[in-house]
Short mmCIF file of C-alpha atoms in Angstrom, two decimals:
data_model
loop_
_atom_site.label_atom_id
_atom_site.label_comp_id
_atom_site.label_asym_id
_atom_site.label_seq_id
_atom_site.Cartn_x
_atom_site.Cartn_y
_atom_site.Cartn_z
CA MET A 2 49.86 -135.47 144.33
CA ARG A 3 45.81 -134.43 143.36
CA VAL A 4 43.36 -136.46 144.76
CA VAL A 5 41.17 -138.28 142.00
CA THR A 6 37.47 -137.19 142.25
CA ALA A 7 34.98 -137.73 140.20
CA GLN A 8 34.61 -134.12 138.68
CA PRO A 9 37.83 -133.61 137.35
CA THR A 10 39.39 -130.21 137.03
CA ILE A 11 39.90 -129.72 132.50
CA GLY A 12 41.76 -126.31 131.68
CA VAL A 13 40.71 -124.95 128.27
CA LEU A 14 44.00 -123.14 126.71
CA ALA A 15 42.89 -119.66 126.16
CA VAL A 16 44.42 -117.66 124.55
CA GLN A 17 41.77 -117.89 121.19
CA GLY A 18 39.29 -120.38 120.10
CA ASP A 19 35.93 -121.28 121.40
CA VAL A 20 37.04 -121.03 125.40
CA ARG A 21 33.48 -120.45 126.82
CA GLU A 22 31.76 -122.99 124.43
CA HIS A 23 33.89 -125.29 125.27
CA LEU A 24 34.41 -124.93 129.11
CA TYR A 25 30.07 -124.94 128.64
CA ALA A 26 30.56 -128.55 127.34
CA VAL A 27 32.94 -130.00 129.49
CA GLU A 28 30.78 -128.26 132.84
CA GLN A 29 27.42 -130.60 131.07
CA ALA A 30 29.69 -133.53 130.68
CA GLY A 31 30.65 -133.62 134.87
CA ALA A 32 33.73 -132.14 134.84
CA HIS A 33 35.15 -128.87 136.64
CA GLY A 34 36.00 -126.56 133.75
CA THR A 35 38.80 -123.28 133.59
CA THR A 36 40.66 -121.45 132.13
CA VAL A 37 44.67 -121.81 130.89
CA ARG A 38 46.67 -118.89 130.34
CA ARG A 39 49.79 -118.92 132.86
CA PRO A 40 51.58 -121.64 133.01
CA SER A 41 51.14 -121.31 136.77
CA GLU A 42 47.29 -122.01 135.83
CA LEU A 43 48.53 -125.23 133.56
CA ALA A 44 49.61 -127.09 136.23
CA GLU A 45 46.88 -126.98 138.50
CA VAL A 46 44.96 -129.05 135.96
CA ASP A 47 44.47 -132.97 135.46
CA ALA A 48 43.84 -132.28 131.53
CA LEU A 49 44.15 -129.41 128.96
CA ILE A 50 41.81 -128.82 125.75
CA ILE A 51 43.11 -127.10 123.09
CA PRO A 52 40.01 -125.77 121.00
CA GLY A 53 39.97 -124.08 117.63
CA GLY A 54 41.42 -120.87 115.84
CA GLU A 55 44.89 -120.32 113.72
CA SER A 56 47.14 -122.98 114.75
CA THR A 57 50.01 -120.14 113.61
CA THR A 58 48.93 -117.50 115.63
CA MET A 59 48.48 -120.24 118.28
CA ASP A 60 51.26 -121.06 117.89
CA LYS A 61 53.69 -118.27 118.67
CA LEU A 62 50.51 -117.10 121.02
CA VAL A 63 51.37 -119.88 123.25
CA ARG A 64 55.22 -118.40 123.34
CA ALA A 65 54.05 -114.63 124.27
CA PHE A 66 52.48 -116.48 127.12
CA ASP A 67 55.54 -118.92 128.74
CA LEU A 68 52.96 -121.77 127.96
CA TYR A 69 55.39 -123.36 124.62
CA GLN A 70 57.44 -125.56 127.34
CA PRO A 71 55.39 -126.23 130.04
CA LEU A 72 52.61 -127.64 127.53
CA ARG A 73 55.22 -129.66 126.04
CA GLU A 74 56.33 -130.83 129.21
CA ARG A 75 52.84 -131.83 130.42
CA LEU A 76 52.19 -133.74 127.51
CA ALA A 77 55.72 -135.06 126.87
CA GLY A 78 53.84 -136.82 130.76
CA GLY A 79 51.01 -138.18 130.07
CA MET A 80 48.50 -135.48 130.58
CA PRO A 81 45.35 -136.15 128.35
CA ALA A 82 44.63 -133.58 126.66
CA TYR A 83 41.71 -132.58 123.80
CA GLY A 84 42.23 -130.73 120.86
CA SER A 85 39.48 -129.63 118.03
CA CYS A 86 40.19 -127.88 114.97
CA ALA A 87 43.34 -125.97 115.09
CA GLY A 88 43.31 -127.75 118.47
CA MET A 89 44.15 -131.32 116.55
CA ILE A 90 47.09 -129.20 114.38
CA MET A 91 48.94 -127.96 117.48
CA LEU A 92 48.73 -131.77 119.31
CA ALA A 93 49.72 -133.49 115.99
CA ASP A 94 53.38 -134.51 115.00
CA ARG A 95 53.61 -133.14 111.72
CA ILE A 96 51.88 -130.67 109.67
CA ALA A 97 52.06 -131.12 105.79
CA ASP A 98 51.62 -127.99 105.04
CA ALA A 99 53.37 -126.03 107.62
CA ARG A 100 54.44 -122.63 107.53
CA PRO A 101 58.48 -122.44 107.55
CA ASP A 102 58.28 -121.36 111.33
CA GLN A 103 55.59 -123.43 112.61
CA GLN A 104 55.94 -125.72 115.30
CA THR A 105 53.12 -128.08 117.03
CA LEU A 106 53.56 -128.79 120.96
CA GLY A 107 53.16 -132.30 119.46
CA GLY A 108 51.77 -136.01 121.02
CA LEU A 109 49.92 -137.57 118.59
CA ASP A 110 51.49 -139.92 115.78
CA ILE A 111 49.38 -138.48 113.25
CA THR A 112 50.19 -136.18 109.97
CA VAL A 113 47.95 -133.72 109.48
CA ARG A 114 46.87 -130.52 106.19
CA ARG A 115 45.56 -127.47 107.82
CA ASN A 116 42.40 -126.01 105.51
CA ALA A 117 42.17 -129.49 103.86
CA PHE A 118 38.85 -129.09 103.28
CA GLY A 119 38.56 -125.26 102.38
CA ARG A 120 38.66 -122.08 103.13
CA GLN A 121 35.88 -121.12 105.80
CA VAL A 122 33.37 -120.70 102.49
CA ASP A 123 33.54 -124.16 102.23
CA SER A 124 33.20 -125.20 106.09
CA PHE A 125 29.81 -127.49 105.90
CA GLU A 126 27.84 -129.91 108.05
CA GLU A 127 27.64 -133.96 108.25
CA ASP A 128 26.76 -136.63 110.40
CA ILE A 129 29.58 -139.39 110.51
CA HIS A 130 29.70 -142.38 112.93
CA PHE A 131 31.84 -141.91 115.35
CA THR A 132 33.79 -145.37 117.56
CA GLY A 133 32.69 -145.06 121.12
CA LEU A 134 29.47 -143.32 121.05
CA ASP A 135 26.07 -144.37 120.03
CA ASP A 136 23.89 -142.52 117.35
CA THR A 137 25.93 -140.44 114.63
CA VAL A 138 27.83 -136.93 115.30
CA ARG A 139 26.56 -133.16 113.98
CA ALA A 140 29.67 -132.28 112.91
CA ILE A 141 30.37 -128.83 111.82
CA PHE A 142 34.21 -128.20 110.16
CA ILE A 143 35.17 -124.69 109.61
CA ARG A 144 37.97 -124.42 107.39
CA ALA A 145 39.29 -127.41 109.02
CA PRO A 146 42.08 -129.48 108.61
CA TRP A 147 42.03 -133.74 108.60
CA VAL A 148 44.96 -136.82 108.98
CA GLU A 149 46.22 -137.96 106.22
CA GLN A 150 48.38 -140.16 108.43
CA ALA A 151 48.06 -141.55 111.31
CA GLY A 152 50.61 -143.64 112.71
CA GLU A 153 49.88 -147.59 114.32
CA SER A 154 49.25 -146.76 118.16
CA VAL A 155 46.65 -144.33 116.71
CA GLU A 156 43.23 -145.30 116.79
CA VAL A 157 40.87 -143.82 114.33
CA LEU A 158 38.06 -142.89 116.20
CA ALA A 159 35.79 -141.12 112.82
CA ARG A 160 35.76 -140.40 109.29
CA VAL A 161 34.31 -138.45 107.11
CA GLU A 162 31.29 -140.85 105.18
CA ASP A 163 30.14 -138.21 102.10
CA GLY A 164 31.34 -136.02 99.63
CA PRO A 165 34.26 -135.53 98.17
CA ALA A 166 36.05 -135.99 101.10
CA ALA A 167 34.95 -139.77 101.89
CA GLY A 168 36.94 -141.54 103.74
CA ARG A 169 39.48 -138.61 105.09
CA ILE A 170 40.18 -139.04 109.08
CA VAL A 171 38.49 -136.29 111.66
CA ALA A 172 38.84 -137.60 114.50
CA VAL A 173 41.75 -139.69 116.55
CA ARG A 174 42.69 -141.22 119.60
CA GLN A 175 46.29 -142.06 120.73
CA GLY A 176 46.49 -143.13 124.99
CA PRO A 177 45.23 -140.18 126.52
CA LEU A 178 44.94 -137.95 123.45
CA LEU A 179 42.27 -137.10 121.48
CA ALA A 180 41.86 -134.95 118.51
CA THR A 181 39.06 -134.09 116.48
CA SER A 182 38.41 -131.81 112.95
CA PHE A 183 35.47 -130.61 113.35
CA HIS A 184 34.02 -128.02 116.62
CA PRO A 185 31.64 -130.43 118.84
CA GLU A 186 31.47 -127.05 120.70
CA VAL A 187 29.37 -125.39 119.06
CA SER A 188 26.74 -128.47 118.15
CA GLY A 189 25.41 -128.75 121.41
CA ASP A 190 25.80 -132.25 121.56
CA HIS A 191 28.17 -133.18 124.54
CA ARG A 192 29.15 -136.70 124.20
CA VAL A 193 32.74 -135.96 122.42
CA HIS A 194 33.73 -134.17 125.63
CA GLY A 195 31.67 -136.16 127.49
CA LEU A 196 34.13 -139.22 125.97
CA PHE A 197 37.10 -136.98 127.12
CA VAL A 198 36.13 -136.64 130.48
CA GLN A 199 35.77 -141.16 131.05
CA ILE A 200 39.53 -140.84 129.46
CA VAL A 201 40.76 -138.08 132.15
CA ARG A 202 38.82 -139.63 134.36
CA ASP A 203 40.66 -143.44 133.49
CA TYR A 204 43.93 -141.73 133.74
CA LEU A 205 43.70 -140.35 136.94
CA LEU A 206 42.60 -143.65 138.25
CA GLU A 207 45.58 -145.44 136.83
CA GLY A 208 48.43 -142.99 138.54
CA MET A 209 46.83 -143.89 141.84
CA GLU A 210 47.70 -146.99 140.85
#
């Protein structure tokens, strides 16, 4: 049994995406960050971050690294996880426009749409209000998904506030699972990672009771 400390160990799935940026952000938020590429490394972490990238490629890579089933088992067992952008897609139970052979790890009772805001040339930034955080968050959207449908057990944390996509869901939480359409790891604002670190601490303490 792991010993609960003030500095939990959070892995970053290191098959694609902003791995270094997420590691830096979790360290700044008070956790120990480490990369995860193998099942043995996954077994040693308290929680996991799934970074952005390309969701169909990431799906193939977790299988190539023999991580697909271990990831599903840890998530089903209640491991906290945070997915940003493609990571949100990987944690979603359903994809509205999935490729025929595309699968997800699941866990979040949401339906997502890939590249919902358009191609990379349509990437943008916006200040949004985020439940649980003081002041607005500078959200950076890069070929981002959005949540088209969220189940009753899913808490909506943030929505787009302006423009043609106003009202679209871009941040959710369900128990120990957190997901955002945007990339807080590249903004220099570590409050979303801080929120996730607190989720992990709370989860570990609950497991000790």
